[in-house]
PDB file of C-alpha atoms and ligand atoms in Angstrom:
ATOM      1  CA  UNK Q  43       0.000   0.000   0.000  1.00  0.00           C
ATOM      2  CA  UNK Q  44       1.324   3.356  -0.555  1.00  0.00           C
ATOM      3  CA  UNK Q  45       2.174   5.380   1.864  1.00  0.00           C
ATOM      4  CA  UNK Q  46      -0.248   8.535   1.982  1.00  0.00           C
ATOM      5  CA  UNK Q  47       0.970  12.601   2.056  1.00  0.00           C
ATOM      6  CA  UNK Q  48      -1.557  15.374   3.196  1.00  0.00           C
ATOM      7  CA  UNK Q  49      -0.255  18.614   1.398  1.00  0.00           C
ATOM      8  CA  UNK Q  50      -1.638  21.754   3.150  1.00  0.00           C
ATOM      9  CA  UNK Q  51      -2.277  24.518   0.410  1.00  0.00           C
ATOM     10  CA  UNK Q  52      -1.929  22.290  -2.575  1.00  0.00           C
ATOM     11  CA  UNK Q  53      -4.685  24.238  -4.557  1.00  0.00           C
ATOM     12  CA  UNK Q  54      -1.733  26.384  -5.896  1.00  0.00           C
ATOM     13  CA  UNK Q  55       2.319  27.350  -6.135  1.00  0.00           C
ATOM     14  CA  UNK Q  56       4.155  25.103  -3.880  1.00  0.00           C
ATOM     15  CA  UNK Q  57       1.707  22.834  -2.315  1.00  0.00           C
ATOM     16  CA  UNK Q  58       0.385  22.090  -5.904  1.00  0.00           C
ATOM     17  CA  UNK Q  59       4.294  21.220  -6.812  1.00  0.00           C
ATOM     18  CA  UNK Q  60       4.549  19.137  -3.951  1.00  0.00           C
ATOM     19  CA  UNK Q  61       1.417  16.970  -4.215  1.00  0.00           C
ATOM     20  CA  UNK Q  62       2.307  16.917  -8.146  1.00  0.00           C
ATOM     21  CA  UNK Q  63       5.593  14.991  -7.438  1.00  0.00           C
ATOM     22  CA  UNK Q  64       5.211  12.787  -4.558  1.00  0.00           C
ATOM     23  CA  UNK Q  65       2.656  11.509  -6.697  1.00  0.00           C
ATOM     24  CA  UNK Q  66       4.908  11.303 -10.164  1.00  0.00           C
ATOM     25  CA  UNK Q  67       6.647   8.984  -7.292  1.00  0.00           C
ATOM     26  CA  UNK Q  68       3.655   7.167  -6.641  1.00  0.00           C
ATOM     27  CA  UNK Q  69       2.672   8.466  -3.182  1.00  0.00           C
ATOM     28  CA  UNK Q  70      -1.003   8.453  -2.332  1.00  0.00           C
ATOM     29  CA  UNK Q  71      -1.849  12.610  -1.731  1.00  0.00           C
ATOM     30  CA  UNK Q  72      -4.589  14.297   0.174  1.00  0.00           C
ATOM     31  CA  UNK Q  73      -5.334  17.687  -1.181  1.00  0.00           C
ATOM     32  CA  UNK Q  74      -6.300  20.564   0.825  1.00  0.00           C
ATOM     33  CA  UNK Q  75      -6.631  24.192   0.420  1.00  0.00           C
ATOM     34  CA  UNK Q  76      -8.980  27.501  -0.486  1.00  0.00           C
ATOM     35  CA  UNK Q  77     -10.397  27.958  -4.104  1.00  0.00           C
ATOM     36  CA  UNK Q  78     -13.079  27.594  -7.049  1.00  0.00           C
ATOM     37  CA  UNK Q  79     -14.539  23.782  -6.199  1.00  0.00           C
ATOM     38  CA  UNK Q  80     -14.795  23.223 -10.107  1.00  0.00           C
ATOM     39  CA  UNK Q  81     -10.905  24.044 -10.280  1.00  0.00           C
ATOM     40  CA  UNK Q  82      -9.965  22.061  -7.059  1.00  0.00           C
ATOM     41  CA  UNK Q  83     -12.022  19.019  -8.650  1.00  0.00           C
ATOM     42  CA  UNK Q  84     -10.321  19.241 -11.853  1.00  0.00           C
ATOM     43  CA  UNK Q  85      -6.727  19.135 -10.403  1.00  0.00           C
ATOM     44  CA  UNK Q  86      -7.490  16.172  -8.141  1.00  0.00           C
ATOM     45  CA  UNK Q  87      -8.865  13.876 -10.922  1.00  0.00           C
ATOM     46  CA  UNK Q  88      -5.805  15.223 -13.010  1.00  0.00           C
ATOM     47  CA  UNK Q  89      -3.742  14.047  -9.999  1.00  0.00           C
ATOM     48  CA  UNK Q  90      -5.183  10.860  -9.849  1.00  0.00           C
ATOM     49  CA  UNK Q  91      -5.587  10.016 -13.508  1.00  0.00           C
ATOM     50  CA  UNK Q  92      -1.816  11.114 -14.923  1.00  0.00           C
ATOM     51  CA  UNK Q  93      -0.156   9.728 -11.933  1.00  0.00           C
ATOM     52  CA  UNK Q  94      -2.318   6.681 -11.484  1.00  0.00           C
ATOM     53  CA  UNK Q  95      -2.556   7.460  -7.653  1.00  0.00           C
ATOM     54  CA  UNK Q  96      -5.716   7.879  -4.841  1.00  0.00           C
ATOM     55  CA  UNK Q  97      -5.884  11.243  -4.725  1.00  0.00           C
ATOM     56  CA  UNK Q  98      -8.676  13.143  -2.237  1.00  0.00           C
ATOM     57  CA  UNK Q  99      -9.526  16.458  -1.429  1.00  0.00           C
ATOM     58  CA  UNK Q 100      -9.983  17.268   2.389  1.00  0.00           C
ATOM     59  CA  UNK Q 101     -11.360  21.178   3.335  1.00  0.00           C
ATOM     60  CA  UNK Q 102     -10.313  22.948   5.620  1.00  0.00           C
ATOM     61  CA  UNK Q 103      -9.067  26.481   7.002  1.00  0.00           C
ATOM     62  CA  UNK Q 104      -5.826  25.475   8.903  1.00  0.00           C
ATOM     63  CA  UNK Q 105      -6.189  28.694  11.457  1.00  0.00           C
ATOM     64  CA  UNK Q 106      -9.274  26.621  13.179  1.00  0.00           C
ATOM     65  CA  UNK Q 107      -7.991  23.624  15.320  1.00  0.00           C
ATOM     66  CA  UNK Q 108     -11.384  21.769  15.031  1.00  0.00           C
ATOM     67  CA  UNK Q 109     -11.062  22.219  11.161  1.00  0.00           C
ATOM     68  CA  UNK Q 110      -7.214  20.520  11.702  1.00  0.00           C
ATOM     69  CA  UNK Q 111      -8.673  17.709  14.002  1.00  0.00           C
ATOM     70  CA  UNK Q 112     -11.526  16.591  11.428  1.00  0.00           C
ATOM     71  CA  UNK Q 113      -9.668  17.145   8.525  1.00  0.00           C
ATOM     72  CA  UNK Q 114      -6.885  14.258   9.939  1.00  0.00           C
ATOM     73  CA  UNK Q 115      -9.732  12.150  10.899  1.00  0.00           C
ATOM     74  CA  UNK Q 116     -11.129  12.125   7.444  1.00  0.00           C
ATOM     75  CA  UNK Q 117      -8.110  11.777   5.210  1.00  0.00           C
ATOM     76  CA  UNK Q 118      -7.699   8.754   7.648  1.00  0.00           C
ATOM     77  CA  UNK Q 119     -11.000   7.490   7.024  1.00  0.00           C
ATOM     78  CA  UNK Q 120     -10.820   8.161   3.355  1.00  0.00           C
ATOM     79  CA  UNK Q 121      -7.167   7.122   2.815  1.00  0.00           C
ATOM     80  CA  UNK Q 122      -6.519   4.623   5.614  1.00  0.00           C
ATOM     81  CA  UNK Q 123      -3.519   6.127   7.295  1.00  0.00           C
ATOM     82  CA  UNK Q 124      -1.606   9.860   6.960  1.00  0.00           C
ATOM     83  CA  UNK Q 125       1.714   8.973   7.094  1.00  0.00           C
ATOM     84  CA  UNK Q 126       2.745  12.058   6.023  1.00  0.00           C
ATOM     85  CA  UNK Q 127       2.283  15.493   6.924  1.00  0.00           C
ATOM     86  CA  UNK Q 128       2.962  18.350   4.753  1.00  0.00           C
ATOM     87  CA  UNK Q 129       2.463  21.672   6.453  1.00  0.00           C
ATOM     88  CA  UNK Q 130       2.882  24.253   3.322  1.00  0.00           C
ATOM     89  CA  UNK Q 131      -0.101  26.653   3.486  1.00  0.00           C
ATOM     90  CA  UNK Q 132       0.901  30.220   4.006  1.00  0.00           C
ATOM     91  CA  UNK Q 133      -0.053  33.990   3.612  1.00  0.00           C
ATOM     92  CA  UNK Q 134       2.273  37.033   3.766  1.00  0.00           C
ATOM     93  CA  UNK Q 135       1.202  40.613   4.428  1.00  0.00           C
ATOM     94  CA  UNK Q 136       3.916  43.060   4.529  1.00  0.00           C
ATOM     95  CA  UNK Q 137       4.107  46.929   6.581  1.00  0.00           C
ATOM     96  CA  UNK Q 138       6.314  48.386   8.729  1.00  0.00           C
ATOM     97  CA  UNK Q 139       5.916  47.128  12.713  1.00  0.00           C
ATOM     98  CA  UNK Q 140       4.761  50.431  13.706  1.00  0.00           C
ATOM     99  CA  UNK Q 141       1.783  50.494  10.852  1.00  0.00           C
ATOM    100  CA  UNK Q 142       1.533  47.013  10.833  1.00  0.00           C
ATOM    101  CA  UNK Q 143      -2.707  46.097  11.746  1.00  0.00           C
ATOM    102  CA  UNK Q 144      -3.050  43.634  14.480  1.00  0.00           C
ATOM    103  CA  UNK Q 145      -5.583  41.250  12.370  1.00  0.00           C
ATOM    104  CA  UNK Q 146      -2.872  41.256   9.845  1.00  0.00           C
ATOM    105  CA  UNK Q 147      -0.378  39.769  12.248  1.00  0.00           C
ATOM    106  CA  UNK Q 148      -3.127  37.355  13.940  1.00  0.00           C
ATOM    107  CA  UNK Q 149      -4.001  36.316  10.611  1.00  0.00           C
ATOM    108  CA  UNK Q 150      -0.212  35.425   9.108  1.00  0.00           C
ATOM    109  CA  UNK Q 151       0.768  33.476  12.658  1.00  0.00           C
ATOM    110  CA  UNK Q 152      -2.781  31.941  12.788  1.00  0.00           C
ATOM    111  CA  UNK Q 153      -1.787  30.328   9.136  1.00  0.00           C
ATOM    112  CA  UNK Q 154       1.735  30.023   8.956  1.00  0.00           C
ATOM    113  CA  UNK Q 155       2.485  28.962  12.588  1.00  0.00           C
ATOM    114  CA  UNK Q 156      -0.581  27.658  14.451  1.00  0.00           C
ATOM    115  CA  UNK Q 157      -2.014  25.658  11.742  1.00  0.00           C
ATOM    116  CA  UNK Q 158       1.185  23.899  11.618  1.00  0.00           C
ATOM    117  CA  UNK Q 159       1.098  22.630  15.218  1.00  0.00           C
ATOM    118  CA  UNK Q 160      -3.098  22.141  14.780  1.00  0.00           C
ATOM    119  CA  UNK Q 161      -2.493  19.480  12.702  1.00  0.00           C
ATOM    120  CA  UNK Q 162       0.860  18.126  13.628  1.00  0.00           C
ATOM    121  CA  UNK Q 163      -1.061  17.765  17.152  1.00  0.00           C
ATOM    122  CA  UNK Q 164      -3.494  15.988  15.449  1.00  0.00           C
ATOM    123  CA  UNK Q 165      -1.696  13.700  13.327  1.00  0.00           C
ATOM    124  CA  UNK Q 166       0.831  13.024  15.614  1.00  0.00           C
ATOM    125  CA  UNK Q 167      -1.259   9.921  17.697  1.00  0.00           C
ATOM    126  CA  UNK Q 168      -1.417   8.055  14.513  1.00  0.00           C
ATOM    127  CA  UNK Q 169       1.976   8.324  13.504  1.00  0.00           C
ATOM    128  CA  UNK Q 170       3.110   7.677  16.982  1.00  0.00           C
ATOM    129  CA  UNK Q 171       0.680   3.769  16.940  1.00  0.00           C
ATOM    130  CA  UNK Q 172       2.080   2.804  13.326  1.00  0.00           C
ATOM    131  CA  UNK Q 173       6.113   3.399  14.799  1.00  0.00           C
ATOM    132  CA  UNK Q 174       5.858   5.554  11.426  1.00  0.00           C
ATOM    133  CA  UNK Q 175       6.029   9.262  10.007  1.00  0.00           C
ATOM    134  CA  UNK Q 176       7.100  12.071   8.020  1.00  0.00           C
ATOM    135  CA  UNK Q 177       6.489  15.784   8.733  1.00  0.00           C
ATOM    136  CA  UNK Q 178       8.257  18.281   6.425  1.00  0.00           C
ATOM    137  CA  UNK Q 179       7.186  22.414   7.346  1.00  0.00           C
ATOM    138  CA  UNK Q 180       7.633  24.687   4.134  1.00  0.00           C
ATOM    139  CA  UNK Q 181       9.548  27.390   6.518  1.00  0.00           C
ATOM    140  CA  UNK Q 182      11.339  30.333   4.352  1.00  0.00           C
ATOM    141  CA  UNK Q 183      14.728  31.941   4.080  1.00  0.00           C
ATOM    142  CA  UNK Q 184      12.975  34.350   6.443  1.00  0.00           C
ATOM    143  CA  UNK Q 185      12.587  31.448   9.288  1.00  0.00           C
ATOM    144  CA  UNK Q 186      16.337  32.090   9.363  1.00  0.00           C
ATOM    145  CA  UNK Q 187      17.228  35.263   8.165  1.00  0.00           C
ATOM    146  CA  UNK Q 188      14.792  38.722   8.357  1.00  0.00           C
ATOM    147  CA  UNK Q 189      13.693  41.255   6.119  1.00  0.00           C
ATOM    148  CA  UNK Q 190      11.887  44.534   6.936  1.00  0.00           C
ATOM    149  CA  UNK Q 191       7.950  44.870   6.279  1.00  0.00           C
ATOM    150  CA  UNK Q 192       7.777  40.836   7.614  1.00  0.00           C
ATOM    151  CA  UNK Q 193       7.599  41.423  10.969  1.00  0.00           C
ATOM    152  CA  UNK Q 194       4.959  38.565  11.197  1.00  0.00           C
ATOM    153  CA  UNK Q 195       5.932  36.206   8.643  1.00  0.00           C
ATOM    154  CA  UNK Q 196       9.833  36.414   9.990  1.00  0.00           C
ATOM    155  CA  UNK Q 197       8.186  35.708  13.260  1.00  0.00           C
ATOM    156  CA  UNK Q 198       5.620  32.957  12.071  1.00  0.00           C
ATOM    157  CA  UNK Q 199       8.316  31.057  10.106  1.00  0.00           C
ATOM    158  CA  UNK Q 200      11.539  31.481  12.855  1.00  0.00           C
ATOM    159  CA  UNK Q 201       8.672  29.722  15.182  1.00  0.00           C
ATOM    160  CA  UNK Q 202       7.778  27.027  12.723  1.00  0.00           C
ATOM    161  CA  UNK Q 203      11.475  26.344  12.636  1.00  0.00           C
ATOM    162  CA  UNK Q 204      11.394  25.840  16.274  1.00  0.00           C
ATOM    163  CA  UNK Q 205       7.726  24.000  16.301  1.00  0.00           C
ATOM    164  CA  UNK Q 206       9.770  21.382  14.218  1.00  0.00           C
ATOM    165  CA  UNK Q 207      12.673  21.106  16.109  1.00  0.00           C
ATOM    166  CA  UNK Q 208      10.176  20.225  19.062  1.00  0.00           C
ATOM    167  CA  UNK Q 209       8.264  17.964  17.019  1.00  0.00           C
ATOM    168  CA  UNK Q 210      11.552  15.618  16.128  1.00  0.00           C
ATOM    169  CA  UNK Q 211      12.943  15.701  19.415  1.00  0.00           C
ATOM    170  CA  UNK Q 212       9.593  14.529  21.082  1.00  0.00           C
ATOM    171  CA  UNK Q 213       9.610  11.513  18.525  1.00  0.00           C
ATOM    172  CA  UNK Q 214      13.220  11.061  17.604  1.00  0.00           C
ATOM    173  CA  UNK Q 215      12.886   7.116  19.621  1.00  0.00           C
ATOM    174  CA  UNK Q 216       9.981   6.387  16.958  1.00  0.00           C
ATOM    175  CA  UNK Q 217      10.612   6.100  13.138  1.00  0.00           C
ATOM    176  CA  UNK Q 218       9.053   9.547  12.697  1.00  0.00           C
ATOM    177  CA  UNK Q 219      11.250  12.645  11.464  1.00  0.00           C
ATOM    178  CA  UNK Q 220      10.394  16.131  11.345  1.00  0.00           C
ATOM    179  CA  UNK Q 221      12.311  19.037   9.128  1.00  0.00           C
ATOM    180  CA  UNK Q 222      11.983  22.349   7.523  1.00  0.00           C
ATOM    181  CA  UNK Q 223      12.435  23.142   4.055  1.00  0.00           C
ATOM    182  CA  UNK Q 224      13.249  26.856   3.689  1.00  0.00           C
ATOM    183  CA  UNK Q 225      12.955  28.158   0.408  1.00  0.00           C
ATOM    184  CA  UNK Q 226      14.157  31.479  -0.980  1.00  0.00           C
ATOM    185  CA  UNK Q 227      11.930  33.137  -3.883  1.00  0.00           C
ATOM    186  CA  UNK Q 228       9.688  30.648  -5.351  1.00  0.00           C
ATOM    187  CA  UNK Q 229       7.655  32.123  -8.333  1.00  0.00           C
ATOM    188  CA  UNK Q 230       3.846  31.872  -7.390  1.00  0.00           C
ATOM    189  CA  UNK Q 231       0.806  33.683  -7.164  1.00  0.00           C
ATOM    190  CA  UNK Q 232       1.956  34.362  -2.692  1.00  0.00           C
ATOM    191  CA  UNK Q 233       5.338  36.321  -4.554  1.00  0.00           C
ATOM    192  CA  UNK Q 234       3.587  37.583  -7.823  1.00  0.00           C
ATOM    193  CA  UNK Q 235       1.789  39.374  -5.692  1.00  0.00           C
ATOM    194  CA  UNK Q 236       4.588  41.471  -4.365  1.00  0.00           C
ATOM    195  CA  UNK Q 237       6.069  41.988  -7.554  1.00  0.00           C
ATOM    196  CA  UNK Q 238       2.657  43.771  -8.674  1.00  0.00           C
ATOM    197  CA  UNK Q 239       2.757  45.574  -5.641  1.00  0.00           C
ATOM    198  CA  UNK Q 240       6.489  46.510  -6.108  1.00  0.00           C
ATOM    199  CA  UNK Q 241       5.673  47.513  -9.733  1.00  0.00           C
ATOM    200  CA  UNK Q 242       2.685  49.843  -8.859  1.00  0.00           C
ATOM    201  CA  UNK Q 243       4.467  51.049  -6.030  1.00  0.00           C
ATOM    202  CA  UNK Q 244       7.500  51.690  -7.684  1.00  0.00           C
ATOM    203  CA  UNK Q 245       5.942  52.415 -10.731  1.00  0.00           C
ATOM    204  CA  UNK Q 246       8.538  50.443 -13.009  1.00  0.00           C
ATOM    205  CA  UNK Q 247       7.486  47.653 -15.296  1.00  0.00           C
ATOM    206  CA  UNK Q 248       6.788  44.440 -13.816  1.00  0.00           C
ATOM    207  CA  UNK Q 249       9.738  42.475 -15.092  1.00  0.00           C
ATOM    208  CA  UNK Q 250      11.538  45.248 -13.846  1.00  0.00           C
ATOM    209  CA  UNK Q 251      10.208  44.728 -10.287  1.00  0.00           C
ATOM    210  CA  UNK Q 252      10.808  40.817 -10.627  1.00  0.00           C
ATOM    211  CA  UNK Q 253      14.682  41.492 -11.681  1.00  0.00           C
ATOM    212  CA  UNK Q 254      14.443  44.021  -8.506  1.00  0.00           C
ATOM    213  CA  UNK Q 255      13.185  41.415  -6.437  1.00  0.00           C
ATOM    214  CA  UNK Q 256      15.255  38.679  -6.695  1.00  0.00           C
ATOM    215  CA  UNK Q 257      18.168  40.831  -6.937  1.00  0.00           C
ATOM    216  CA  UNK Q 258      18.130  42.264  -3.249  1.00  0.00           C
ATOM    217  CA  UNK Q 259      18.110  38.936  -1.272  1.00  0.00           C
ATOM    218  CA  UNK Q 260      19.008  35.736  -3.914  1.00  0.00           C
ATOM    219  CA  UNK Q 261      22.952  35.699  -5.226  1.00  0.00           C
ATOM    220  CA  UNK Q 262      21.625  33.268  -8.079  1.00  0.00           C
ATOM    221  CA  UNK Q 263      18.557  35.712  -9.423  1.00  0.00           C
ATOM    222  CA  UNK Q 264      16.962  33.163 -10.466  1.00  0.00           C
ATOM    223  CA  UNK Q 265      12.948  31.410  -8.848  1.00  0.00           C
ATOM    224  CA  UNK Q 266      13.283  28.113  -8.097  1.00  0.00           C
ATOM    225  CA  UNK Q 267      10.141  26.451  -9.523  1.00  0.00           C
ATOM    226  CA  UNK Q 268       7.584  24.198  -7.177  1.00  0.00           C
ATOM    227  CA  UNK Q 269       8.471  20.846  -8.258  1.00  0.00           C
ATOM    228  CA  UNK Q 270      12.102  21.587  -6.851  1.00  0.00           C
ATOM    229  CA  UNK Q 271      10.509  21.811  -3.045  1.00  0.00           C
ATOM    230  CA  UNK Q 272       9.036  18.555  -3.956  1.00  0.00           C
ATOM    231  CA  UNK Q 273      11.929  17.142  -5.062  1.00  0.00           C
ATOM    232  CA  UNK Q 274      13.684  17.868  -1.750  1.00  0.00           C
ATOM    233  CA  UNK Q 275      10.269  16.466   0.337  1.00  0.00           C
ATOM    234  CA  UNK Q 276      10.988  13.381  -2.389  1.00  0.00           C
ATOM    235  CA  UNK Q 277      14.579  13.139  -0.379  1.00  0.00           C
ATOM    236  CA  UNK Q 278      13.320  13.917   3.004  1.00  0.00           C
ATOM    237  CA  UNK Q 279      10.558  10.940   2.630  1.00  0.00           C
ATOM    238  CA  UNK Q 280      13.224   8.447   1.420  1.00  0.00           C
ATOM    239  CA  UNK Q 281      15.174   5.831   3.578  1.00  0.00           C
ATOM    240  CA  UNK Q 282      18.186   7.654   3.272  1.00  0.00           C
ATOM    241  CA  UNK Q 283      16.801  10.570   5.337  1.00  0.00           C
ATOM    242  CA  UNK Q 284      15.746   8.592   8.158  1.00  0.00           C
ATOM    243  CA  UNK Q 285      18.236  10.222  10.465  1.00  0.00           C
ATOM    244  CA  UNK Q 286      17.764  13.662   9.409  1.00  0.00           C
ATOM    245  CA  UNK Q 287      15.583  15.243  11.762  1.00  0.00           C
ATOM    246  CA  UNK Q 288      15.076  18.282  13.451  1.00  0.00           C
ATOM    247  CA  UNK Q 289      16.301  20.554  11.068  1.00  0.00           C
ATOM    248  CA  UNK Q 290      16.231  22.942   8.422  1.00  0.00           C
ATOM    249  CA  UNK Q 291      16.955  22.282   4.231  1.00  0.00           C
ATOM    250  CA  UNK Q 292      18.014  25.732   2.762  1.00  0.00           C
ATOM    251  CA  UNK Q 293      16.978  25.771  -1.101  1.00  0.00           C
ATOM    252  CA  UNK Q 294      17.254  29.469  -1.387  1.00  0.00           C
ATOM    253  CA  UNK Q 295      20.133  30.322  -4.328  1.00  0.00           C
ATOM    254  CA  UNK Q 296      22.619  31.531  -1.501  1.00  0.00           C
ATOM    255  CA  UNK Q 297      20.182  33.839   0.119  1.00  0.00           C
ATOM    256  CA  UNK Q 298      20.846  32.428   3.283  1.00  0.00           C
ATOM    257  CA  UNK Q 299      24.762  32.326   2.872  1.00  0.00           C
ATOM    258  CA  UNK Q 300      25.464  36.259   2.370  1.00  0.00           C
TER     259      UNK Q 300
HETATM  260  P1  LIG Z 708       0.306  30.432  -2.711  1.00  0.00           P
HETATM  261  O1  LIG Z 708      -0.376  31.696  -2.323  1.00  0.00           O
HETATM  262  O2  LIG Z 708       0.538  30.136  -4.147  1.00  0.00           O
HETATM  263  O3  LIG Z 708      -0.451  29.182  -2.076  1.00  0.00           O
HETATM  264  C1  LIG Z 708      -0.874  29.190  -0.742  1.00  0.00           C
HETATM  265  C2  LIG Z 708      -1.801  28.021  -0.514  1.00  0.00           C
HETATM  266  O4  LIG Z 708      -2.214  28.042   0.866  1.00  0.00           O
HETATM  267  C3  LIG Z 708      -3.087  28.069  -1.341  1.00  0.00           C
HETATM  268  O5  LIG Z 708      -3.439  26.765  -1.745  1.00  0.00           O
HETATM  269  C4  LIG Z 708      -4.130  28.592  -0.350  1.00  0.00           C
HETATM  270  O6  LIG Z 708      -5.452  28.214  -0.660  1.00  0.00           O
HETATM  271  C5  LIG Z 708      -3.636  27.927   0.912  1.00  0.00           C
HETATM  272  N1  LIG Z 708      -4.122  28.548   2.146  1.00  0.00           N
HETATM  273  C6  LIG Z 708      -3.981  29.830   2.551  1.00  0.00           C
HETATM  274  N2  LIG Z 708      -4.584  30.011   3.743  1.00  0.00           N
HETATM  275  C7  LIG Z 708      -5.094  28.796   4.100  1.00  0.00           C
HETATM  276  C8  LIG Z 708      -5.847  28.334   5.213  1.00  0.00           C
HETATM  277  N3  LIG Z 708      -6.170  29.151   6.234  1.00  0.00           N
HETATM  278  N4  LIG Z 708      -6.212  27.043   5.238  1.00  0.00           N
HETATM  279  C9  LIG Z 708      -5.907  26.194   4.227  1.00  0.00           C
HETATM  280  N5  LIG Z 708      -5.208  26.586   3.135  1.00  0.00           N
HETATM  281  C10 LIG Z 708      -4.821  27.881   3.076  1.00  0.00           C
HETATM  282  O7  LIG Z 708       1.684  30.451  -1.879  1.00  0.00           O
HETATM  283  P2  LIG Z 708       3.103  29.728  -2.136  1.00  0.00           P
HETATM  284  O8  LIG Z 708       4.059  30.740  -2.617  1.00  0.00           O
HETATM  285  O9  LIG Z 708       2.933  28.461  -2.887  1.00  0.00           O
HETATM  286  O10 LIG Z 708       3.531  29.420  -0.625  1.00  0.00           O
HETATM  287  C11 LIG Z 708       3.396  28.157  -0.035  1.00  0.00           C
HETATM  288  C12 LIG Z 708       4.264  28.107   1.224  1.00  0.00           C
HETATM  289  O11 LIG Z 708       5.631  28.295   0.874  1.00  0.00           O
HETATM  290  C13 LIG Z 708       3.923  29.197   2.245  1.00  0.00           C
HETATM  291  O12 LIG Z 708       4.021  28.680   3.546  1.00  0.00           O
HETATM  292  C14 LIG Z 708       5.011  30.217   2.009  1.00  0.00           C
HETATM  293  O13 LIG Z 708       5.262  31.005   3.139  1.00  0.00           O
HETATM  294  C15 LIG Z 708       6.177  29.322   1.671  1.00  0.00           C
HETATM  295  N6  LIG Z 708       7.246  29.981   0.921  1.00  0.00           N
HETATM  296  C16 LIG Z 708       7.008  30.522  -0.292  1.00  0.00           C
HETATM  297  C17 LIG Z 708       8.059  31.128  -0.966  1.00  0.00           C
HETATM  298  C18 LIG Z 708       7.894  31.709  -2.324  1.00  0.00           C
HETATM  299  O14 LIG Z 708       8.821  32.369  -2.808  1.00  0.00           O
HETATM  300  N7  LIG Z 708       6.778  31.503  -2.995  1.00  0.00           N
HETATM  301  C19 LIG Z 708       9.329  31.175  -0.394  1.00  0.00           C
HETATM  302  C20 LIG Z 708       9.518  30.623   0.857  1.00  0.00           C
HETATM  303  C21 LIG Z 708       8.464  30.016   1.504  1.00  0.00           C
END
């Protein structure tokens, strides 16, 4: 039986990526995440057709523990097991500390940090009664390094960094690892975003503001693309990770080495 990955925020960018190749590899995937039910239908039936795979699609809004709690309890009922957790959903908002609204920093650690630990909590018993699991966080460059305007993100994803270190120490005697994958610029609609706003702040054309971008933080200036992350979960999923745990997988162009 394959072994089954829940992908948090797989209805686009990364998460997409991710569910997309663990299932070229043959893993079973559990789809989650907001958007248009005719368009989340139509990329989990593409899912399960090209990659000949079970493929489901579990709601729910990862800043509500009860959502977290049900959500594990039906992707085991539909799937049989979750023997892997993939905690990738994520929102950015950026403004200065001193401007920055208060819902706006509720809402980034409520869905980059909390939701994380809602369903790791959840998942966790399982894992723990088959002596068996995998939990990789999508983290950033900024859950190691800062930038200014990110107060909460920097803050959400240095904690998820930690979250995971707690995770893997807690369950290091058990065949169940825990790491964080921190990307540097990944080019999906979470970053086009700031490029638009860049280019309407800025007002410079918008390949201009992508060149601008990348320039400032990533040596290489160049995105890495989705299936990349996935590539890396691929690595951290295999036998030949079983003893990394606890810590963090930079794939950032040498962001994080300046
Ligand atoms: P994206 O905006 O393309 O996708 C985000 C996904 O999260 C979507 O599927 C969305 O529906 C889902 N989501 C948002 N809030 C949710 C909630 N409350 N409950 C359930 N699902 C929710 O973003 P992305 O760029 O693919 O980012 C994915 C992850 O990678 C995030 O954690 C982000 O911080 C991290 N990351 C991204 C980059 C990058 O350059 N794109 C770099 C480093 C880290």
């Amino acid at each position: 039986m394959a072994k089954v990955a829940l992908v948090t925020g797989s209805t686009s960018g990364i998460g997409l990526g991710i569910a997309q190749t663990l299932a070229s590899k043959g893993y079973d995937i559990v789809i989650n995440g907001f958007g248009d039910p005719a368009a989340i239908e139509a990329e989990r039936s593409n899912i399960a057709k090209t990659y000949n795979v079970r493929c489901e699609f579990v709601p729910c809004d990862i800043t509500k523990a009860d959502e977290c709690t049900t959500a594990i309890e039906t992707a085991q009922a539909k799937m049989g097991s979750v023997d892997i957790l993939i905690n990738n959903a994520g929102i950015q908002f950026t403004a200065l500390v001193h401007e920055f609204p208060v819902e706006k920093w509720q809402a980034v650690l409520d869905t980059n940090l909390s939701g994380a630990f809602y369903l790791s909590r959840a998942v966790l018993p399982y894992m723990q009664k088959n002596d068996y699991g995998r939990i990789i966080n999508i983290a950033s460059a900024h859950g190691l390094v800062a930038s200014t305007q990110k107060a909460a993100y920097v803050a959400a994803k240095h904690g998820i960094v930690g979250l995971t270190k707690v995770v893997a120490l807690e369950n290091a005697k058990q065949n169940i690892t825990c790491n964080a994958i921190c990307p540097g610029w990944v080019l999906t609609p979470l970053v086009q975003q700031q490029i638009d706003a860049r280019s309407a702040k800025e007002n410079i054309p918008v390949k201009q503001a992508e060149i601008d971008l990348l320039s400032e933080k990533q040596p290489n200036v160049r995105f890495a693309q989705p299936a990349e992350i996935g590539e890396l979960c691929v690595y951290l999923l295999s036998d030949a990770a079983r003893n990394v745990t606890g810590t963090t997988l930079s794939i950032d162009g040498g962001w994080t080495a300046q």
